[in-house]
XYZ file of C-alpha atoms in Angstrom:
633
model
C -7.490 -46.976 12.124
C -3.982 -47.853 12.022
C -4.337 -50.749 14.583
C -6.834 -51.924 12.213
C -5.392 -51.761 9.196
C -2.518 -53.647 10.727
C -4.969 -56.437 12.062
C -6.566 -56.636 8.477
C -2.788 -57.728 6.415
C -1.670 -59.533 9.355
C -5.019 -61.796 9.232
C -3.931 -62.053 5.467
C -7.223 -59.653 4.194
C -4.936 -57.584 1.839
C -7.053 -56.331 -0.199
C -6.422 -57.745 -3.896
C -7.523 -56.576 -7.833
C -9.235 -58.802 -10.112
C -7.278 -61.461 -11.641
C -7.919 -62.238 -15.098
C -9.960 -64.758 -15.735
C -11.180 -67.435 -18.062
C -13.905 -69.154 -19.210
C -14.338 -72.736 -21.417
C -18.361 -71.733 -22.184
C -20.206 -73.032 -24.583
C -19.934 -71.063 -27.557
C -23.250 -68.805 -28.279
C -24.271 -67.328 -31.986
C -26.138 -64.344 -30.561
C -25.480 -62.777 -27.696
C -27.973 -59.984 -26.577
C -26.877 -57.222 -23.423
C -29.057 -55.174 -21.552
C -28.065 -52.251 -20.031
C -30.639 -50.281 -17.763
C -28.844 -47.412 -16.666
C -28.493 -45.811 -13.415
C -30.543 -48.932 -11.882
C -29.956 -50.154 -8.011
C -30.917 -52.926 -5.927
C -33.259 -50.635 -4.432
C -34.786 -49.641 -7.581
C -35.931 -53.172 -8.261
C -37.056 -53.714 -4.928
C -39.448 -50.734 -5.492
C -40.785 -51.485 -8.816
C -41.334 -55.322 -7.477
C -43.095 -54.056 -4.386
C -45.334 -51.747 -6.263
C -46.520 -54.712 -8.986
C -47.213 -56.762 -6.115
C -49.144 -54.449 -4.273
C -51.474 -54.064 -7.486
C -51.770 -57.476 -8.057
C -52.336 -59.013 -4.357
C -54.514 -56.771 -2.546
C -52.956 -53.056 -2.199
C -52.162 -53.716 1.425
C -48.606 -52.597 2.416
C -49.280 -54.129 5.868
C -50.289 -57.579 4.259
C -47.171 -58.298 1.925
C -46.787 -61.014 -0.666
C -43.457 -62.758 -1.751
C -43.315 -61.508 -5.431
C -40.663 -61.883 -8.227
C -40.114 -59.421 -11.410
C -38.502 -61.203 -14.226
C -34.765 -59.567 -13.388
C -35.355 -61.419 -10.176
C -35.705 -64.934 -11.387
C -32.199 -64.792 -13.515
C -29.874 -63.116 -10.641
C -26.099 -64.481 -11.087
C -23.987 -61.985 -9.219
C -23.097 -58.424 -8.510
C -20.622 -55.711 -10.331
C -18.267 -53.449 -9.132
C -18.648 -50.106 -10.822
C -15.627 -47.501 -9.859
C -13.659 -45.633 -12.374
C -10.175 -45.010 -13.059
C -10.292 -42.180 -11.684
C -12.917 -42.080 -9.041
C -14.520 -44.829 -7.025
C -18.140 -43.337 -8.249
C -18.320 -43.839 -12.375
C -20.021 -41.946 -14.759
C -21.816 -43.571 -17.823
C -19.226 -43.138 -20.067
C -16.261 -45.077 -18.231
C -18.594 -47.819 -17.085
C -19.608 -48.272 -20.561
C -16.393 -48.176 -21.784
C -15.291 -50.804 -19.251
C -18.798 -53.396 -20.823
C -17.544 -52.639 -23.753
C -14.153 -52.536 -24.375
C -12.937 -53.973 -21.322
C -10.887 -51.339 -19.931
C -10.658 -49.322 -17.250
C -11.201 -45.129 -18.113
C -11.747 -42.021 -16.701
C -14.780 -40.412 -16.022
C -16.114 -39.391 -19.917
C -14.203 -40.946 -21.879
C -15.792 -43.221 -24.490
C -14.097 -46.093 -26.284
C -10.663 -44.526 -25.393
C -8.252 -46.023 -22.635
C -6.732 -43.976 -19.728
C -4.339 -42.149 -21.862
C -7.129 -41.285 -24.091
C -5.964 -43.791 -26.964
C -8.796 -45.973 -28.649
C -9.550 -49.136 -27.757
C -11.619 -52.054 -29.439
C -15.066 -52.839 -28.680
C -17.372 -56.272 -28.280
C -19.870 -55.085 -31.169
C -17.084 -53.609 -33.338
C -15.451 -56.967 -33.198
C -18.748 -58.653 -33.609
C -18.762 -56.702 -36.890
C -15.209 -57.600 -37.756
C -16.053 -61.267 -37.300
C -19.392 -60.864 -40.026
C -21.753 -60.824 -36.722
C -24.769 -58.385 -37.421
C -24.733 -55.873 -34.986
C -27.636 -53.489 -33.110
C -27.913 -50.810 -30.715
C -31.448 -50.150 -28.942
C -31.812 -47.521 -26.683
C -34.277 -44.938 -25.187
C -31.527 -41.600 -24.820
C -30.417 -39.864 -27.694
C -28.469 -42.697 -29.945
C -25.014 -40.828 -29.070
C -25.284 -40.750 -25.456
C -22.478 -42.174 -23.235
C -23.204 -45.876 -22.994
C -24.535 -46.544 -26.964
C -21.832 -44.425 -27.867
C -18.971 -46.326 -26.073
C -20.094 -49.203 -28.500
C -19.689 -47.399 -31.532
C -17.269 -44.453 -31.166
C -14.456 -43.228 -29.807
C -14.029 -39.700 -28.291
C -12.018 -38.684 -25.241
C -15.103 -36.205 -24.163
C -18.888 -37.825 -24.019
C -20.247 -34.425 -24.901
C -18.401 -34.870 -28.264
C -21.888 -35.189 -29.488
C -21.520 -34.366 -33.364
C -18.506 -36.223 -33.151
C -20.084 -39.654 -31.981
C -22.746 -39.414 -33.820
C -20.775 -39.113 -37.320
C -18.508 -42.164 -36.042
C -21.788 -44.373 -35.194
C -22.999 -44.053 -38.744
C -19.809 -44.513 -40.283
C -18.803 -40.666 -41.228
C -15.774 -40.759 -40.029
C -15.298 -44.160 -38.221
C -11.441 -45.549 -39.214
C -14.002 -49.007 -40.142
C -16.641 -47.719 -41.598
C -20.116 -48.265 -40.645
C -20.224 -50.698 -37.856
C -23.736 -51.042 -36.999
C -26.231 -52.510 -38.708
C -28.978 -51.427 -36.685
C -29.662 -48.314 -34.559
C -33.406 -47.381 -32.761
C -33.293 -44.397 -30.485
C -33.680 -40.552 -29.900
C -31.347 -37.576 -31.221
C -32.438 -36.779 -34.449
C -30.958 -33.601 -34.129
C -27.767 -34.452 -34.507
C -27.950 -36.183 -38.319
C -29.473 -33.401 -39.270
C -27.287 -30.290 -41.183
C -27.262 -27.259 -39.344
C -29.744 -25.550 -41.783
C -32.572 -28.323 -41.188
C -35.241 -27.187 -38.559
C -34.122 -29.317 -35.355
C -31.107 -29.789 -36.034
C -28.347 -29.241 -33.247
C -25.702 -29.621 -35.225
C -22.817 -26.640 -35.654
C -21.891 -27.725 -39.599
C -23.546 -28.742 -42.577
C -22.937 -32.458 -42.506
C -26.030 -34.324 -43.278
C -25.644 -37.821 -41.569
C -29.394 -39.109 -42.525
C -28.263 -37.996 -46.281
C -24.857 -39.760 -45.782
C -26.542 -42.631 -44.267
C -29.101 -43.348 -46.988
C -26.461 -43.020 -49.464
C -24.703 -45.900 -47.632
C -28.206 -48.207 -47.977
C -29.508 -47.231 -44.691
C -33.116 -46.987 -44.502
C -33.818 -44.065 -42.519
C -36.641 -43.692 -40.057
C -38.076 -40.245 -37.979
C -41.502 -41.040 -36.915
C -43.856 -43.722 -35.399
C -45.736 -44.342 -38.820
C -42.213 -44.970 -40.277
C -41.333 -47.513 -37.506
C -44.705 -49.178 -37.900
C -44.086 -49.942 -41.381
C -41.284 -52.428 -40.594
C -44.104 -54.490 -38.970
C -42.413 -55.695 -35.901
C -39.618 -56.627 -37.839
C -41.243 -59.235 -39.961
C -42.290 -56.949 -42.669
C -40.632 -56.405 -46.496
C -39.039 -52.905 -45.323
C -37.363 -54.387 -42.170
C -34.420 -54.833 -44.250
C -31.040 -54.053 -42.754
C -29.351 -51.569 -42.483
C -31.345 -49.172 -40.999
C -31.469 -45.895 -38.338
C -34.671 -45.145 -36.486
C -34.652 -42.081 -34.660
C -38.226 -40.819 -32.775
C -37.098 -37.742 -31.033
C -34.837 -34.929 -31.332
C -33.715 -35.021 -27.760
C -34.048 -38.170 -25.325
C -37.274 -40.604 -26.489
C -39.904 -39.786 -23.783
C -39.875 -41.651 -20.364
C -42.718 -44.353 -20.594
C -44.790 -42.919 -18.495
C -45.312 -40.058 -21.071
C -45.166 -41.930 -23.733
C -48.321 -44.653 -22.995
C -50.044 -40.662 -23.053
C -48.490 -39.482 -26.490
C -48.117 -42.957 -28.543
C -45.884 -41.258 -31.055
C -42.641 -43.102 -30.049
C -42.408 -46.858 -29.563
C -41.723 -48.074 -26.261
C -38.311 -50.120 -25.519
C -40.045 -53.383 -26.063
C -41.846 -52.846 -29.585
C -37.927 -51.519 -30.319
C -37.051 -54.952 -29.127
C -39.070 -56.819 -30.328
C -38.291 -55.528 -34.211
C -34.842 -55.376 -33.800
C -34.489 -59.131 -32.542
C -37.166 -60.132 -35.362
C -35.249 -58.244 -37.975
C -31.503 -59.382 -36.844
C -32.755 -63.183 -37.018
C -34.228 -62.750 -40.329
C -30.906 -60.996 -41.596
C -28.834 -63.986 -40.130
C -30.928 -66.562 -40.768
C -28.421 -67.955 -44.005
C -25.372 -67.517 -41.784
C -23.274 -69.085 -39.341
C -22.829 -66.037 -37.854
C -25.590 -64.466 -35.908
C -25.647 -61.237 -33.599
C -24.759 -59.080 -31.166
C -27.243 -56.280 -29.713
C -27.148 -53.742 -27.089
C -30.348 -52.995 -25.441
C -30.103 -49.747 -22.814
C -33.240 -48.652 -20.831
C -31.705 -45.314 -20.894
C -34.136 -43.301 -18.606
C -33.697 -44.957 -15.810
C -31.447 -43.134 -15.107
C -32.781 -39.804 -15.886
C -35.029 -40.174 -13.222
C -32.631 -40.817 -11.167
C -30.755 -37.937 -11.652
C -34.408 -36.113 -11.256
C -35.545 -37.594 -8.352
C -38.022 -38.479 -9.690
C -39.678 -41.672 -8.461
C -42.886 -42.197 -11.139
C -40.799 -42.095 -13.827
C -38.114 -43.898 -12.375
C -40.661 -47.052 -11.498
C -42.546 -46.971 -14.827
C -39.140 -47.170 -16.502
C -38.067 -49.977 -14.586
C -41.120 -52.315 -15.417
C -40.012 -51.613 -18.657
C -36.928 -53.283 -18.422
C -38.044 -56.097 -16.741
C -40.844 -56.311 -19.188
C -37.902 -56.402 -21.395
C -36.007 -58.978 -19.823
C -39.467 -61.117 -20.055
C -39.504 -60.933 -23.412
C -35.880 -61.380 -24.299
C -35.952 -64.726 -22.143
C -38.708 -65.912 -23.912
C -37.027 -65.201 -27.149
C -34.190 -67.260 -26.003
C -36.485 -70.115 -25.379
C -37.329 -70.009 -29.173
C -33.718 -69.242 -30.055
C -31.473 -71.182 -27.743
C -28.298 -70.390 -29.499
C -28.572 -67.311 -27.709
C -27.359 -65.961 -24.551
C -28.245 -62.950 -22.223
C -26.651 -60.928 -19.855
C -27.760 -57.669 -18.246
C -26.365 -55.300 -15.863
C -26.291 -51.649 -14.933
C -23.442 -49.425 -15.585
C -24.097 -47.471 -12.030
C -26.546 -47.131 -9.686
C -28.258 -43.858 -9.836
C -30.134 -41.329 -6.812
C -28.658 -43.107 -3.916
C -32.139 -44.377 -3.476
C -33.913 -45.710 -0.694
C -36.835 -46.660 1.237
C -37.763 -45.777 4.497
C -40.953 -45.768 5.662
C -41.882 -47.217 2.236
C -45.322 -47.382 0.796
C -45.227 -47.310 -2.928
C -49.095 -47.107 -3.924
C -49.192 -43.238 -3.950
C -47.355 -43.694 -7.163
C -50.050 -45.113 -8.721
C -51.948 -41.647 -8.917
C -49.019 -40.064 -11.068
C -49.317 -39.512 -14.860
C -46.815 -37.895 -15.866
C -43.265 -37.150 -15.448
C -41.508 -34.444 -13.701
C -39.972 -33.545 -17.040
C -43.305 -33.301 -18.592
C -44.663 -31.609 -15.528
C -42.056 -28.697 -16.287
C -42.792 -28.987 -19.829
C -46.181 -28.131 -19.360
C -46.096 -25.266 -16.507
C -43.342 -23.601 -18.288
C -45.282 -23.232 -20.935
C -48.559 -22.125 -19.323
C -48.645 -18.064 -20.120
C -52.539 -17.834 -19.185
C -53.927 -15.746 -16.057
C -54.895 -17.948 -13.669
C -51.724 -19.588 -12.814
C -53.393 -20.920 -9.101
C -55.967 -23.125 -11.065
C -53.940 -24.052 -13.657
C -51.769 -25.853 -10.920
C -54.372 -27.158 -8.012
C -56.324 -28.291 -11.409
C -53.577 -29.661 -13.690
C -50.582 -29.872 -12.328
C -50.674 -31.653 -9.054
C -53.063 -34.314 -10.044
C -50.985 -35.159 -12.505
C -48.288 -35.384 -10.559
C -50.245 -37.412 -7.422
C -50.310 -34.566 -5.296
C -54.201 -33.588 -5.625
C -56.010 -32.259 -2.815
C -53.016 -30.217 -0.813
C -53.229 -27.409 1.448
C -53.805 -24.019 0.455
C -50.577 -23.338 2.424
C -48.659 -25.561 1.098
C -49.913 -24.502 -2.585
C -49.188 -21.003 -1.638
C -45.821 -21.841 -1.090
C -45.815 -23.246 -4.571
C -46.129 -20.494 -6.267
C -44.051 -18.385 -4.819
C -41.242 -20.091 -5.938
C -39.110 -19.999 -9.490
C -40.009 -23.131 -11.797
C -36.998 -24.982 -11.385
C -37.558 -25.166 -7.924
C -41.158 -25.598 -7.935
C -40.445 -29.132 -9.437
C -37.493 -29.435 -6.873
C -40.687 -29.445 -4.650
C -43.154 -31.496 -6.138
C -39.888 -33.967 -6.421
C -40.090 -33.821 -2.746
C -43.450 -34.234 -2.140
C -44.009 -37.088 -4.592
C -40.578 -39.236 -2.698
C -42.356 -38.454 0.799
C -46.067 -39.516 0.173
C -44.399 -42.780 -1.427
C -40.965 -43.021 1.481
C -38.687 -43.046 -1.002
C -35.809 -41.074 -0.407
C -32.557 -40.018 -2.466
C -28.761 -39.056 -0.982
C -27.930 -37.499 -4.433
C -29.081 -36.108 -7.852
C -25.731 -37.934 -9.500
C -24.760 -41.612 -9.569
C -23.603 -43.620 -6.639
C -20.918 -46.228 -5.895
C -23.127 -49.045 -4.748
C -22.701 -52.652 -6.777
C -25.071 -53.151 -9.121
C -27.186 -56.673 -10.011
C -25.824 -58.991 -12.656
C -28.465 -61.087 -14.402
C -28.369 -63.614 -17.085
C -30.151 -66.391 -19.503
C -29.120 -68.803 -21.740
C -31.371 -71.605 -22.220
C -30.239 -75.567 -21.767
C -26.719 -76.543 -20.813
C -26.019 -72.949 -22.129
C -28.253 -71.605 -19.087
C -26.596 -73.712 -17.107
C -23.054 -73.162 -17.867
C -23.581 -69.348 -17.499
C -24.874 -69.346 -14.172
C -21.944 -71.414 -13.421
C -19.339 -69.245 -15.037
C -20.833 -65.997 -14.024
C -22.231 -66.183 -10.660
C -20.090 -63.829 -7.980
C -18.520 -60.632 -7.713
C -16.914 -59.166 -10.743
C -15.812 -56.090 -11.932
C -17.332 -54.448 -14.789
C -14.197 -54.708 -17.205
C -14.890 -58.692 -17.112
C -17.922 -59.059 -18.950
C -16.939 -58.243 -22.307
C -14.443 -61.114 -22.059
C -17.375 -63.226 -21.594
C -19.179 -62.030 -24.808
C -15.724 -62.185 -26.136
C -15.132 -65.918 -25.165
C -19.004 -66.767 -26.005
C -18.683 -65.311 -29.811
C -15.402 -66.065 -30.553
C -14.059 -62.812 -31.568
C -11.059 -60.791 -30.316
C -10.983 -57.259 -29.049
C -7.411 -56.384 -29.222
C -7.160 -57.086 -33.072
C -10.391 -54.184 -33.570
C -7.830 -52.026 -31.085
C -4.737 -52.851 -33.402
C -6.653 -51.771 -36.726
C -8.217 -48.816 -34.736
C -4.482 -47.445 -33.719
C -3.276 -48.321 -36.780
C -5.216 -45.312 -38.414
C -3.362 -42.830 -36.009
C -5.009 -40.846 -33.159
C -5.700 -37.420 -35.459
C -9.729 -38.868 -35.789
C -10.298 -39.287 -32.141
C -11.880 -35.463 -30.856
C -9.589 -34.776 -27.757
C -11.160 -33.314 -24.706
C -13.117 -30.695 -25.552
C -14.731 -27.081 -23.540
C -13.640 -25.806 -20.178
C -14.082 -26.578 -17.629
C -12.944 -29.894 -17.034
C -14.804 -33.426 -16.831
C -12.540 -35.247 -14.676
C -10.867 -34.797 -11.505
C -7.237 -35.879 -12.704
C -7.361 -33.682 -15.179
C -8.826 -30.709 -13.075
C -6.277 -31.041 -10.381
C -3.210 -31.195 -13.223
C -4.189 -28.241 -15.208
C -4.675 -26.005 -12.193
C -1.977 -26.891 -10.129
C 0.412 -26.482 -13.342
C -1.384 -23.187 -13.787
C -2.706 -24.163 -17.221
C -5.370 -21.551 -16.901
C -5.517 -18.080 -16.889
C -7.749 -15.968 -14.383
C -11.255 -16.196 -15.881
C -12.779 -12.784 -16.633
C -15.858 -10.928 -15.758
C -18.044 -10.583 -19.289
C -21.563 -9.196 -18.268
C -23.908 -8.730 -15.632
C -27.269 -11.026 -14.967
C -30.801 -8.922 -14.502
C -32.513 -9.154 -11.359
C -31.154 -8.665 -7.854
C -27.934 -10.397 -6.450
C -25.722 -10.357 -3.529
C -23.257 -8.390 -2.803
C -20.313 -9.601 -4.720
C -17.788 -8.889 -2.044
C -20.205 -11.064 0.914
C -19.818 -13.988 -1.810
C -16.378 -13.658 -2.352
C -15.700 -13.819 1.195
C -18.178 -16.614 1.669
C -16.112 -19.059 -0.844
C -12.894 -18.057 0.249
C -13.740 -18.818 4.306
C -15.236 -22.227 2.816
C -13.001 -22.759 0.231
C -9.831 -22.049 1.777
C -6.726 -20.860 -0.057
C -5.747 -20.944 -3.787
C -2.978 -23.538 -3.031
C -6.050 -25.938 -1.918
C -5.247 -29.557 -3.140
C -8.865 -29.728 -4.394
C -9.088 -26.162 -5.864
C -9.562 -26.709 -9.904
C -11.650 -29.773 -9.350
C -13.255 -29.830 -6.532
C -16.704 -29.483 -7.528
C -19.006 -31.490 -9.423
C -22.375 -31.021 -10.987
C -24.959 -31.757 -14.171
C -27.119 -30.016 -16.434
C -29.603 -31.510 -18.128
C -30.622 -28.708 -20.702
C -28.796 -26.430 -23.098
C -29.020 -22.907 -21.667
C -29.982 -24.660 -17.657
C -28.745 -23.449 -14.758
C -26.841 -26.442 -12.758
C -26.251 -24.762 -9.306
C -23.070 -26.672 -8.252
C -22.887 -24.766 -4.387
C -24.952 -22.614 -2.557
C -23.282 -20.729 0.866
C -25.908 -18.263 2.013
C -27.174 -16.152 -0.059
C -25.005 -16.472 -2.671
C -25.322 -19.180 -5.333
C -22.710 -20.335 -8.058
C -23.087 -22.040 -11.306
C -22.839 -22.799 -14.664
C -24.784 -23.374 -17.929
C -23.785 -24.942 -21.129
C -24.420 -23.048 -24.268
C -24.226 -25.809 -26.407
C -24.646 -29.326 -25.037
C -27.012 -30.690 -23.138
C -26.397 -33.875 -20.005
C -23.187 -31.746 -19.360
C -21.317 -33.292 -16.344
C -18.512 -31.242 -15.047
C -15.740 -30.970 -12.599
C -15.072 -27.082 -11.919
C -12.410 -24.959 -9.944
C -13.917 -22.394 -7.144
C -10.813 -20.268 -7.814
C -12.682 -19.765 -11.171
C -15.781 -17.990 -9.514
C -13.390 -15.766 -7.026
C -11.599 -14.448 -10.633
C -15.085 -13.881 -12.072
C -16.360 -11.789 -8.505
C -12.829 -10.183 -8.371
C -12.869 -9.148 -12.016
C -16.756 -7.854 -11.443
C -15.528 -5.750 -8.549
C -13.081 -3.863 -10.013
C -15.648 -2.814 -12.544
C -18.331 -2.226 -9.882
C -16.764 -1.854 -6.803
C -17.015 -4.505 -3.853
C -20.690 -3.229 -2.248
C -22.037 -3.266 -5.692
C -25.252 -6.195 -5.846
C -24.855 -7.592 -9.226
C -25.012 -11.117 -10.363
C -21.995 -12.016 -12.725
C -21.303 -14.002 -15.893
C -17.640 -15.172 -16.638
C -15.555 -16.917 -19.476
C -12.850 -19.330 -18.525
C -9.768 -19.047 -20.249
C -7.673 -22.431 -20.103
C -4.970 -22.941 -22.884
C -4.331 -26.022 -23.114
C -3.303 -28.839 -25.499
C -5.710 -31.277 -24.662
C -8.187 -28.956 -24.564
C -10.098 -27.710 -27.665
C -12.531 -24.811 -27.605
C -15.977 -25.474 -29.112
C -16.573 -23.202 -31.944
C -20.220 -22.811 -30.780
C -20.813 -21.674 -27.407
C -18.568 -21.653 -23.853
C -19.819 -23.024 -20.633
C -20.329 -19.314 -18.483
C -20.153 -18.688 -14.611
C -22.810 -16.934 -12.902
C -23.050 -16.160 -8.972
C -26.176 -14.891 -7.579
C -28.804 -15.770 -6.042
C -31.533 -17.193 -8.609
C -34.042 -17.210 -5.818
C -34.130 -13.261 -5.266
């Protein structure tokens, strides 16, 4: 390797960063970015392979040539990586489309030292540009939120969500126009659904401010597509307390809209609202569940989300066409599953209805007595799987519901050869697309085709609209630092972080608080288990060497399994939680546990972290726990 190396600088391949560049464009009055989240190269080529299966013949061994509309506008690639780790998260990447900047792992619309920096649609707002954000995740998820708020922890959820409306944003209410899910979260804390921990009513405080406020289908409907008398701006449309529903439920429900009827009335509206000005627009579109499934596994919902987008793309070309001051560019913020295909025949797809989440949904809350036809007659045909062996739904049953959909995850990749290296994001480059139409079509494929990194497009959009970032991050700074949440809950959520408050022994020992029901291992067989794995306290990973998700307030994420011992965490209060945790926290919580119980005593254990810290900031309404044992016994 060193030989190598030495080969490699004295051939002059040194490797180099980014310089900054520049770009004489012609200047655009709307500028439209889509971002479809956790979306790879191989995602596309799935969802392309699949359409063209349907539509010439449903022969994998007779293939046509076939193009989805992402396909036909292909200018480049984008590097993804972090400050702080060469695989991003949602929350840096978006931080880096929108602000420019390179961040750590979580941090939304703040810079490295956690101080806030400008973004392209707050200084589309500074410069009188009407301004949108479309999504399918809740509204204050990472990559909307990096548009529109500024936190230095993405599960700042209450947080973002007051900033996006204009609660407690340092300029007010930014955006115009905001279609999504998380209703929850503008809603008081006494309002049924709400998820909030206080009594601050954002839709209240948001109709007082001349929003129009939206919670339903039948509401949405009555802005007719954007052309109607009550598609008046501003306005927030939120369809779901959670995440909107992937699209594969949702053509079965019909009570949300899909992406592109969101789309669709949020272009109509914004060119109706501009239509007197010489300033026009800038909107966000994110086809958020893309990467959901990704993080799932789950391939259905993962393809039916991704014609979506390039139904999307379709339509926002087309619009172009009719509007050619306007430009387009679209690109993920990470790729998502480490997916591919081997072995790849995508038709067995087609037989899904419904996805995994729904699945779950639905058996989870099945409490009748005959739990064997309720899945041979339900379940598996609406996941694809129909018709399998009595053995195989034997073993079904047998197993706890998390992991019975771990299974049918399985079982759906294999009939289809699709295959995943991960349930979190990858480091792969993602696809760059664009559209302007003209000389503007032309001089964007000219300006933008190649490798870039991610912190480069905004200074297109910058450069196309004429408005400057660093002025919104001088007037953001200029109202102090004291509105920007710091980094909230233990454990940590990035590495650097994790590394610096262990090995400065910001944390105390965590502590044993009560024991789990059912049967567990014994503690001291675990113990010794992580420690022969682990290695010593004085580790140089120990603090941060682990990484994991959950999806669900009150889930389970297992972050490492060594035999038959199993170790953990849940959130209490936020759901999506990503983490970064410290092993040395577990061997406190089995340590603590056996000095109550002795070391040959089987009981699973649930401990508190205790990190002081003055970046850190408990959250007043629930800790994230420890548990080790085995949640297979």
């Amino acid at each position: 390797m060193q030989y190598r190396a030495v080969f490699a600088a004295a051939c002059g391949f040194v490797a180099q960063s980014h310089a900054a560049r520049t770009w004489n464009t012609t200047r655009a009055r709307n500028f439209i970015y889509i971002v479809p989240d956790g979306f790879g190269p191989a995602s596309q080529t799935m969802a392309r392979d699949y359409v063209s299966l349907l539509q010439n013949g449903e022969n994998p061994s007779a293939p046509v040539s076939f193009q989805l509309a992402a396909d036909k506008l292909v200018l480049g690639n984008v590097q993804t990586l972090s400050s702080d780790d060469l695989i991003t998260d949602s929350a840096a990447s978006a931080t880096a489309f929108a602000c420019g900047v390179k961040t750590y792992n979580d941090a939304v619309g703040v810079d490295a030292s956690g101080s806030p920096v400008g973004t392209i649609l707050e200084a589309a707002h500074l410069a009188e540009y009407k301004t949108g954000l479309v999504v399918t995740s809740v509204i204050n998820h990472a990559t909307p939120a990096c548009y529109s708020a500024h936190v230095a922890d993405r599960n700042s959820y209450e947080d973002i969500a007051a900033q996006q409306i204009g609660y407690s944003h340092p300029l007010g209410s930014v955006v115009d126009l905001l279609f999504g899910g998380g209703r929850c979260y503008y809603k008081r804390q006494s309002d049924s659904g709400s998820c909030r921990s206080d009594d601050i009513d954002l839709f209240g405080w948001a109709e007082e401010q001349g929003y129009r406020v939206m919670q339903n289908r039948k509401q949405f409907d009555e802005l007719q597509k954007g052309k109607g008398e009550a598609a008046v701006l501003p306005y927030i449309g939120l369809f779901n307390d959670d995440q909107m529903m992937y699209e594969i439920d949702r053509v079965r429900h019909e009570t949300e809209p899909s992406l592109l009827e969101m789309v669709e009335t949020a272009l109509n509206t914004l060119d109706r609202a501009t239509a007197d000005s010489e300033k026009g627009y800038f909107l966000m579109i994110e086809a958020s569940r893309i990467d959901h499934a990704g993080h799932a596994n789950d391939p259905a919902a993962h393809l039916h989300d991704i014609i979506m987008y390039n139904d999307v793309v379709d339509y926002v070309k087309e619009w172009i066409d009719a509007h050619p001051d306007t430009l387009m560019m679209s690109a993920a913020d990470h790729e998502c599953g480490g997916l591919t295909l081997n072995g790849f025949n995508p038709l067995p797809l087609r037989g899904v209805s419904a996805s995994l989440e729904e699945v779950n949904r639905l058996w989870s809350a099945y409490n009748g007595t005959d739990r064997r036809g309720y899945l041979v007659d339900e379940i598996l045909p609406m996941s694809g799987l129909a018709g399998l062996s009595d053995d195989v739904v034997d073993m079904l049953l047998s197993l706890e519901d998390s992991e019975l959909i771990s299974q049918l995850s399985g079982l759906i990749s294999d009939a289809a050869g699709v295959h995943w290296s991960t349930g979190g994001h990858s480091a792969v480059d993602v696809t760059l697309i664009g559209y302007g139409a003209g000389s503007k079509g032309s001089e964007l494929r000219a300006a933008m085709a190649g490798n870039w990194d991610n912190t480069e497009l905004p200074r297109f959009i910058e450069n196309a609209l004429s408005v400057d970032l660093a002025t919104v991050t001088q007037k953001l700074r200029a109202s102090g630092t004291d509105w920007v949440p710091k980094k909230s809950r233990t454990p940590v959520h990035y590495t650097t972080l994790g590394k610096y408050r262990w090995d400065m022994d910001l944390c105390g020992p965590a502590t044993f608080t009560k024991e789990t029901n059912g049967k567990a291992p014994l503690i001291s067989d675990c113990k010794k288990l992580i420690e022969e794995l682990e290695g010593a306290k004085n580790s140089v990973i120990h603090g941060s060497g682990w990484k994991t998700v959950a999806e669900n307030i009150d889930e389970f994420a297992i972050v490492r399994s060594v035999g038959t011992c199993s170790f953990g965490f849940r959130p209490t209060a936020y759901d999506h939680f990503y983490t970064h945790v410290g092993y040395t926290d577990v061997i406190d919580v089995m340590t603590d546990s056996i000095a109550k119980f002795g070391e040959n005593k089987r009981v699973g254990a649930i401990g508190q972290f205790n990190c002081v810290d003055d970046r850190i900031e408990r959250n007043p309404i629930g800790d994230v726990v420890w548990r080790v044992y085995n949640p297979w016994a």
